[in-house]
mmCIF file of C-alpha atoms in Angstrom:
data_model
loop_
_atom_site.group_PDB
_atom_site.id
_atom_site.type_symbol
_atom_site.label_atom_id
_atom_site.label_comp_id
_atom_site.label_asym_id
_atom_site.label_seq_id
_atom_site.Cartn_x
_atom_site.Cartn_y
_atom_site.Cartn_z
ATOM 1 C CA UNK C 150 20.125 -52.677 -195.625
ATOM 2 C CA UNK C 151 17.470 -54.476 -193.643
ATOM 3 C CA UNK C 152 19.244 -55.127 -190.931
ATOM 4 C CA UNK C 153 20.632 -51.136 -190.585
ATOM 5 C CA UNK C 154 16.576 -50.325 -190.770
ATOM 6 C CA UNK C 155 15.361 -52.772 -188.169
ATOM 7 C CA UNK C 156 18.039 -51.252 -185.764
ATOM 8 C CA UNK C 157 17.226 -48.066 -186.763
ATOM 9 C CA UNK C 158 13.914 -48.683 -185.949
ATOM 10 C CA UNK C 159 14.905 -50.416 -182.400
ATOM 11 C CA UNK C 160 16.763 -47.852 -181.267
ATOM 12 C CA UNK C 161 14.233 -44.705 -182.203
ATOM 13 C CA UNK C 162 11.549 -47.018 -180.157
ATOM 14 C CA UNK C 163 13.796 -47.241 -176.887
ATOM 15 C CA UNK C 164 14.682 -43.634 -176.672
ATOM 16 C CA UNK C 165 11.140 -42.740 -177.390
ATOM 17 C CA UNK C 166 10.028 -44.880 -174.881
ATOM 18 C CA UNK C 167 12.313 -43.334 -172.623
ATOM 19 C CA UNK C 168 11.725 -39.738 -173.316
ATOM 20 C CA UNK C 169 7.912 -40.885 -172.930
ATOM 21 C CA UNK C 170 8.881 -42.420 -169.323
ATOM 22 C CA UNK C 171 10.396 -38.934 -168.555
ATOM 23 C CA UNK C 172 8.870 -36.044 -169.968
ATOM 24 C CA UNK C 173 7.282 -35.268 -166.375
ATOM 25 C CA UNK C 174 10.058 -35.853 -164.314
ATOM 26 C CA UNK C 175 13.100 -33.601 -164.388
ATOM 27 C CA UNK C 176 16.052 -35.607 -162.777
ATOM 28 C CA UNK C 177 18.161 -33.769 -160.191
ATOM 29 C CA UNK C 178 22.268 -33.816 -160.296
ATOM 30 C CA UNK C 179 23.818 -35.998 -157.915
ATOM 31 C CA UNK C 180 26.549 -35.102 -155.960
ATOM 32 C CA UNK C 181 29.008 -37.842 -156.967
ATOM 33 C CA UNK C 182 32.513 -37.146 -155.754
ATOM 34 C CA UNK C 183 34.098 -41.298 -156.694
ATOM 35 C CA UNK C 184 37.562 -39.596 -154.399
ATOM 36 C CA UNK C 185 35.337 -39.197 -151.269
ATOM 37 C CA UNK C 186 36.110 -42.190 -149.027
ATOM 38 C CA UNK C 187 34.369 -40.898 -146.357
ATOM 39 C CA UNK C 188 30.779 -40.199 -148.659
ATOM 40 C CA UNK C 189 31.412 -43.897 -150.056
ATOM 41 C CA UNK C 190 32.019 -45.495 -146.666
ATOM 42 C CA UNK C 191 28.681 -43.803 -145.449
ATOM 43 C CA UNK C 192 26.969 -44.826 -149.132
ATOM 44 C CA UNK C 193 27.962 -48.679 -148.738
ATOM 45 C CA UNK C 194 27.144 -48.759 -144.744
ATOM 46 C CA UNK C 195 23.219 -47.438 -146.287
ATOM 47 C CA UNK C 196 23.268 -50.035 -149.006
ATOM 48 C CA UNK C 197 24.300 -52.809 -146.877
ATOM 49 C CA UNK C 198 21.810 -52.046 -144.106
ATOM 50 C CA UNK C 199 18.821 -50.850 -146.061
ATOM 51 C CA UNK C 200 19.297 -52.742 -149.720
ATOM 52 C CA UNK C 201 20.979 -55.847 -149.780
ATOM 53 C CA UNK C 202 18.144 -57.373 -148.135
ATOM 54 C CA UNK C 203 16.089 -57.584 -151.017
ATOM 55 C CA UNK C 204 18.510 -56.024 -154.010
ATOM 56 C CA UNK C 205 21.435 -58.215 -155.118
ATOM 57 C CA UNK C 206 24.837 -56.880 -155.784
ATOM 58 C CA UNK C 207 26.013 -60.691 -157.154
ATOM 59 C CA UNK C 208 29.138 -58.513 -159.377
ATOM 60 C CA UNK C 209 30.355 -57.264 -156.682
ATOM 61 C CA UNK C 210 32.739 -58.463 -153.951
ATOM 62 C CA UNK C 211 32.861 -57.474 -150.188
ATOM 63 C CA UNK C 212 36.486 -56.929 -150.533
ATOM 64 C CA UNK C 213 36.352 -54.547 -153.499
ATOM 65 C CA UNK C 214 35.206 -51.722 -150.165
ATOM 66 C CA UNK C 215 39.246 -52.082 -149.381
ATOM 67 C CA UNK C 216 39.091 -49.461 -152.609
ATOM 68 C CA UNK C 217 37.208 -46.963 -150.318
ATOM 69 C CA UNK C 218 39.848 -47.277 -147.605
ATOM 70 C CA UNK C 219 38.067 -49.925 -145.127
ATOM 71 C CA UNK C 220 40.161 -53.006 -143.728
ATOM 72 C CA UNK C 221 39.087 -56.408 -144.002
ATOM 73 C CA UNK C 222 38.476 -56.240 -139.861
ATOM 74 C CA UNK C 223 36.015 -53.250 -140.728
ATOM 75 C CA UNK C 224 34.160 -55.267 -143.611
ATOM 76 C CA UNK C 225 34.102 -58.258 -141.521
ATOM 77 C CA UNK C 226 32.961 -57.055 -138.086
ATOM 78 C CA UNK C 227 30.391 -54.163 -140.079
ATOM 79 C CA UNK C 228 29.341 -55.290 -142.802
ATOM 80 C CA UNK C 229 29.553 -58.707 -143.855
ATOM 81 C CA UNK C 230 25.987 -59.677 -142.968
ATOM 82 C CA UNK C 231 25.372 -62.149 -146.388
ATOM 83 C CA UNK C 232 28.685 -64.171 -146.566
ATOM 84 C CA UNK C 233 31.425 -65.338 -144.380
ATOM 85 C CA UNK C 234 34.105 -64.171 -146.348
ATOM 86 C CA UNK C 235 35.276 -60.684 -147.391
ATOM 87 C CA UNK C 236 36.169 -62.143 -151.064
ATOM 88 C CA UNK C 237 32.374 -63.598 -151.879
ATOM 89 C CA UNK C 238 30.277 -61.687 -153.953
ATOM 90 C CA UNK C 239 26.989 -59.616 -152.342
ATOM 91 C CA UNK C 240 24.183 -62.007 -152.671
ATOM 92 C CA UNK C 241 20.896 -62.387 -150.726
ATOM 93 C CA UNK C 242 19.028 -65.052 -149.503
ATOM 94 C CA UNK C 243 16.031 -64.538 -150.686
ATOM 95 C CA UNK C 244 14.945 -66.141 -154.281
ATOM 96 C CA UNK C 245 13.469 -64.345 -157.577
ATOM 97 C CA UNK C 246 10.721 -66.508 -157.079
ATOM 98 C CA UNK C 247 9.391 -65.339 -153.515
ATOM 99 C CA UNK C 248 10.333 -61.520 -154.611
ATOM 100 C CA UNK C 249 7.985 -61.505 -157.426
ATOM 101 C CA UNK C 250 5.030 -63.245 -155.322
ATOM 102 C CA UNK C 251 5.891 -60.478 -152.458
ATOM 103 C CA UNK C 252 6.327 -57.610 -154.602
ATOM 104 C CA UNK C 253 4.745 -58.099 -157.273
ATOM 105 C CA UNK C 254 8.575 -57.869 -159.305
ATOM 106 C CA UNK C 255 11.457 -59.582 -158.964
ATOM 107 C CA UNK C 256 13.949 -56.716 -157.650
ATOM 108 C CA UNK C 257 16.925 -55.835 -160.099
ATOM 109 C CA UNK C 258 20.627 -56.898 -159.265
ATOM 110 C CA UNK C 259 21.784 -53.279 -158.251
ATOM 111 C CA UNK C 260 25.743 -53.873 -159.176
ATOM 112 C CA UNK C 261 25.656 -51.968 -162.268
ATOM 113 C CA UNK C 262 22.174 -50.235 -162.014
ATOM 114 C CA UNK C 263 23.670 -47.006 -162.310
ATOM 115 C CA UNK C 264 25.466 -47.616 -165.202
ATOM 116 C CA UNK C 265 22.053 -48.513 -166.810
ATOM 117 C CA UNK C 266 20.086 -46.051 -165.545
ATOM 118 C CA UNK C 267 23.033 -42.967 -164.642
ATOM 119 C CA UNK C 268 23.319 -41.648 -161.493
ATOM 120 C CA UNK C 269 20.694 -38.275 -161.861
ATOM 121 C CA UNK C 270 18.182 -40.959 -161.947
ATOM 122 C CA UNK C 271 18.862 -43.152 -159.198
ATOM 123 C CA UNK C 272 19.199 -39.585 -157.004
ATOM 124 C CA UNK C 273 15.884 -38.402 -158.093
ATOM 125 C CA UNK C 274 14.164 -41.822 -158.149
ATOM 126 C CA UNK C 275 15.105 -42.306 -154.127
ATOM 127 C CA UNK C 276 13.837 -38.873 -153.283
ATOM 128 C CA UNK C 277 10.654 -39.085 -155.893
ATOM 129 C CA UNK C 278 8.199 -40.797 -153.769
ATOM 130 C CA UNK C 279 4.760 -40.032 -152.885
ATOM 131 C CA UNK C 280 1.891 -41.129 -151.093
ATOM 132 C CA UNK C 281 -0.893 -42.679 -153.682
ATOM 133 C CA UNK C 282 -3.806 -44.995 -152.297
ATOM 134 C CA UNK C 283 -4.322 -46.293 -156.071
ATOM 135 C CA UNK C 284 -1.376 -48.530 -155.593
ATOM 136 C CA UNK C 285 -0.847 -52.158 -153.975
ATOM 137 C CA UNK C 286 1.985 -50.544 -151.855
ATOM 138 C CA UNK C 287 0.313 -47.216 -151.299
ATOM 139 C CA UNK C 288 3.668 -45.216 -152.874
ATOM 140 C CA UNK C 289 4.325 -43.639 -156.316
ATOM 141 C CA UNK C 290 7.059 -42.078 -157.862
ATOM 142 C CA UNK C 291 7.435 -39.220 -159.899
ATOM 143 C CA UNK C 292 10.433 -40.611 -161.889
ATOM 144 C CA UNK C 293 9.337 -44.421 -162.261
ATOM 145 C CA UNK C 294 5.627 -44.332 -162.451
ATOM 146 C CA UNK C 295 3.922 -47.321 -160.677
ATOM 147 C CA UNK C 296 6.769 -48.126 -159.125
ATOM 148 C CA UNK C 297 6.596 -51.793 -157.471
ATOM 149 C CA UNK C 298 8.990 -50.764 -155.354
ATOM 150 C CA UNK C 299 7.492 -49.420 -151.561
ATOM 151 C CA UNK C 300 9.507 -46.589 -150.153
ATOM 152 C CA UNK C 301 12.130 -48.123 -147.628
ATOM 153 C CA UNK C 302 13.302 -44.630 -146.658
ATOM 154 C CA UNK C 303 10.100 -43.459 -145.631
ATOM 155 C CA UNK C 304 11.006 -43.024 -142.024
ATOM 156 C CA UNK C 305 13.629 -41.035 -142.804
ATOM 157 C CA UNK C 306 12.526 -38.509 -145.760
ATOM 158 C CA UNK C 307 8.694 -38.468 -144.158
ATOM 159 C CA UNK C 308 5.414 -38.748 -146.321
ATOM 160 C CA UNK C 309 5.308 -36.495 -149.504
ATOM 161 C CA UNK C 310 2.472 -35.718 -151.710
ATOM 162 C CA UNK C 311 2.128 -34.905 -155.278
ATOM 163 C CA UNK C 312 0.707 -31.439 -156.630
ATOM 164 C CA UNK C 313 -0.760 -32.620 -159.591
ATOM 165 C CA UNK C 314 -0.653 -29.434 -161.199
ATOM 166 C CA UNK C 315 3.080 -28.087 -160.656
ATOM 167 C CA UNK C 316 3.803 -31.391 -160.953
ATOM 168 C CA UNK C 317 5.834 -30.800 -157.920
ATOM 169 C CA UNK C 318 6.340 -32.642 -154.009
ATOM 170 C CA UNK C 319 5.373 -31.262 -150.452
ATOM 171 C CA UNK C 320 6.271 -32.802 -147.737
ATOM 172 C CA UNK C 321 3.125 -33.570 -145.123
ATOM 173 C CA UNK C 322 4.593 -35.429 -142.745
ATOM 174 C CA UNK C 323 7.892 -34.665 -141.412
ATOM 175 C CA UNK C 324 10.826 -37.620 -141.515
ATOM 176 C CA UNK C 325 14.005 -37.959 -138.778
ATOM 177 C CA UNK C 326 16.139 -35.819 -141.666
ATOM 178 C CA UNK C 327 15.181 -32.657 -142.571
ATOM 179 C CA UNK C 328 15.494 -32.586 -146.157
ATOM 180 C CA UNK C 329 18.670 -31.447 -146.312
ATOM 181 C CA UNK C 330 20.008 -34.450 -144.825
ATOM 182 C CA UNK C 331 18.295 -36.473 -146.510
ATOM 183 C CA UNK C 332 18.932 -35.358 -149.279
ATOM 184 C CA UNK C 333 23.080 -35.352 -148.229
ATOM 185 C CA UNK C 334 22.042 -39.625 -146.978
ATOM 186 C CA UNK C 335 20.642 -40.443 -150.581
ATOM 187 C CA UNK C 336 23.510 -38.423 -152.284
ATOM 188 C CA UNK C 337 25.633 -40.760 -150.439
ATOM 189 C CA UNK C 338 24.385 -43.691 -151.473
ATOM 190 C CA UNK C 339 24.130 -42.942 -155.179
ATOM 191 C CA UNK C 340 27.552 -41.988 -154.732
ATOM 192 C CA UNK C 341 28.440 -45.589 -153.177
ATOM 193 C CA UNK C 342 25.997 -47.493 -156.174
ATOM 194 C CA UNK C 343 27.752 -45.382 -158.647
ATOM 195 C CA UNK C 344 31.610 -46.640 -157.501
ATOM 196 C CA UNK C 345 29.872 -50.231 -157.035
ATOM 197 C CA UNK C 346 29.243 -50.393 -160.991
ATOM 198 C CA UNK C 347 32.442 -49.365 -161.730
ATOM 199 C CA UNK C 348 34.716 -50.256 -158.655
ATOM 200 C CA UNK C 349 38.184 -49.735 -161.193
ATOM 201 C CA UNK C 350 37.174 -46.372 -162.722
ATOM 202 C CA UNK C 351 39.363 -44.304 -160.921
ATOM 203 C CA UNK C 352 42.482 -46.404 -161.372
ATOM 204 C CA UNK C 353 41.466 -46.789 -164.992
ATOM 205 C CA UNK C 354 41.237 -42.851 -165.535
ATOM 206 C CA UNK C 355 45.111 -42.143 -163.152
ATOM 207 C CA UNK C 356 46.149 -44.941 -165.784
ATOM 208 C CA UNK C 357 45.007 -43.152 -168.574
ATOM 209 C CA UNK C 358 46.961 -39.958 -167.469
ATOM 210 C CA UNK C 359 50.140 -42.068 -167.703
ATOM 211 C CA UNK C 360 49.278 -43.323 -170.502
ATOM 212 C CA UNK C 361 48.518 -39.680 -172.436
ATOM 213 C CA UNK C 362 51.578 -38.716 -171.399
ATOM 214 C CA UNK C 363 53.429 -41.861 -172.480
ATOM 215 C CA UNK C 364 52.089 -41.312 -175.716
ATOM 216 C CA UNK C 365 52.913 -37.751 -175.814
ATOM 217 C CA UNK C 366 56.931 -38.348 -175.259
ATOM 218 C CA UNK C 367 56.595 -41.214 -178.038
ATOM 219 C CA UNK C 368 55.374 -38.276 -179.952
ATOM 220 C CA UNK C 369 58.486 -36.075 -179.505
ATOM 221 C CA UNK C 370 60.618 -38.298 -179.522
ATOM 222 C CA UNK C 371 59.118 -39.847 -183.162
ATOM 223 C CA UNK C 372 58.990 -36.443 -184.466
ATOM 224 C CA UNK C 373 62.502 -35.797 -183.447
ATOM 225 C CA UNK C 374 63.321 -39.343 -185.119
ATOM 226 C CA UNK C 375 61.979 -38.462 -188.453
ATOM 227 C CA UNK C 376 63.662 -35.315 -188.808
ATOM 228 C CA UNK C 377 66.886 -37.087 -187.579
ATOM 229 C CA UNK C 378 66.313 -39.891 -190.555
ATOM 230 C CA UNK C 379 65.281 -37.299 -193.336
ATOM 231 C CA UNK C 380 67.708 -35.009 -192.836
ATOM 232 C CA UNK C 381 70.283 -36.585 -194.500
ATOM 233 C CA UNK C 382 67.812 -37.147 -197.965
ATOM 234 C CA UNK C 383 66.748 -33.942 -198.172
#
């Protein structure tokens, strides 16, 4: 009995911590579409260029892109910049121990970071930053507070501030995407980290159609069994 209190206890603290984390921040809906090659081919192109330098991906393979419909040739010529073959896993070269004296943290392994986190956060965290002198890296973020994290996509998106009192963001300083297109460039890339931390789901759900309906004609044909056995009792 306890142990079922202790838990109980555990859990109530991490959701409360959560909803404390949150209750300023409303998180936006990502556009995921997992059957949109061409979204998850522009997603992994952005995460291979602007996050694998300093964000691991060590569960994932290079070759597990073939799922998004690019060729080993494409991989190898594109976008195998931190191994030399297409069946290694996405590592970096730089160690936890120099990340945490640079930034202060050591930077999270990414591979399943949505699957921690969900997707509506991710999409909201990457467009939630702020100018804010008060911080080592001079950024803030309205859905991780005190973020260690400076914003990489700051050329693109431009410089935002914070209204404090609508608790809402302004752009002051215009980016090279509007914020449409930004916001179309980080959907894309939450859409790529979300198929990263589950690289199988699709197959996994087709399979489960199969499967339903497998289990459906065992039905039928169980039923129609039964009756076929009783018949002769009753």
């Amino acid at each position: 009995m306890k142990i079922v209190i202790k838990l109980f206890l555990m859990l109530a603290l991490v959701f409360s911590s959560v909803g404390f984390a949150n209750e300023h921040s409303t998180l936006d809906k990502a556009p995921i579409d997992l059957k949109d090659q061409a979204s998850l081919q522009r997603g992994a192109k952005t995460f291979i260029n602007y996050c694998l330098n300093c964000h691991s991906a060590n569960y994932m393979r290079y070759n597990r892109l073939k799922d998004i419909g690019l060729s080993d040739n494409l991989i190898k010529e594109n976008l195998l910049f931190t191994a030399e073959k297409v069946g290694e896993p996405m590592k970096i070269a730089m160690t936890k121990k120099d990340a945490k004296a640079w930034f202060g943290a050591t930077p999270p392994d990414l591979s399943v970071e949505v699957r921690a986190r969900g997707s509506d956060w991710v999409y909201s965290y990457l467009r939630g930053y702020y100018r804010d002198s008060s911080t080592p890296s001079g950024w803030n973020n309205t859905v991780f507070e005190k973020t260690a994290m400076p914003h990489i996509l700051w050329k693109l998106q431009g410089d935002q501030k914070l209204n404090e009192e609508l608790h809402t963001l302004e752009i002051v300083k215009p980016g090279t995407l509007s914020a449409k297109e930004y916001d179309a460039f980080v959907g894309d890339l939450v859409n790529y980290l979300t198929f990263m931390s589950e690289p199988s789901k699709l197959k996994r759900l087709d399979m489960g159609y199969y499967v339903l309906l497998f289990l459906g004609l065992l039905l039928v044909l169980t039923v129609k069994l039964k009756k076929e056995f009783w018949k002769d009792i009753k």
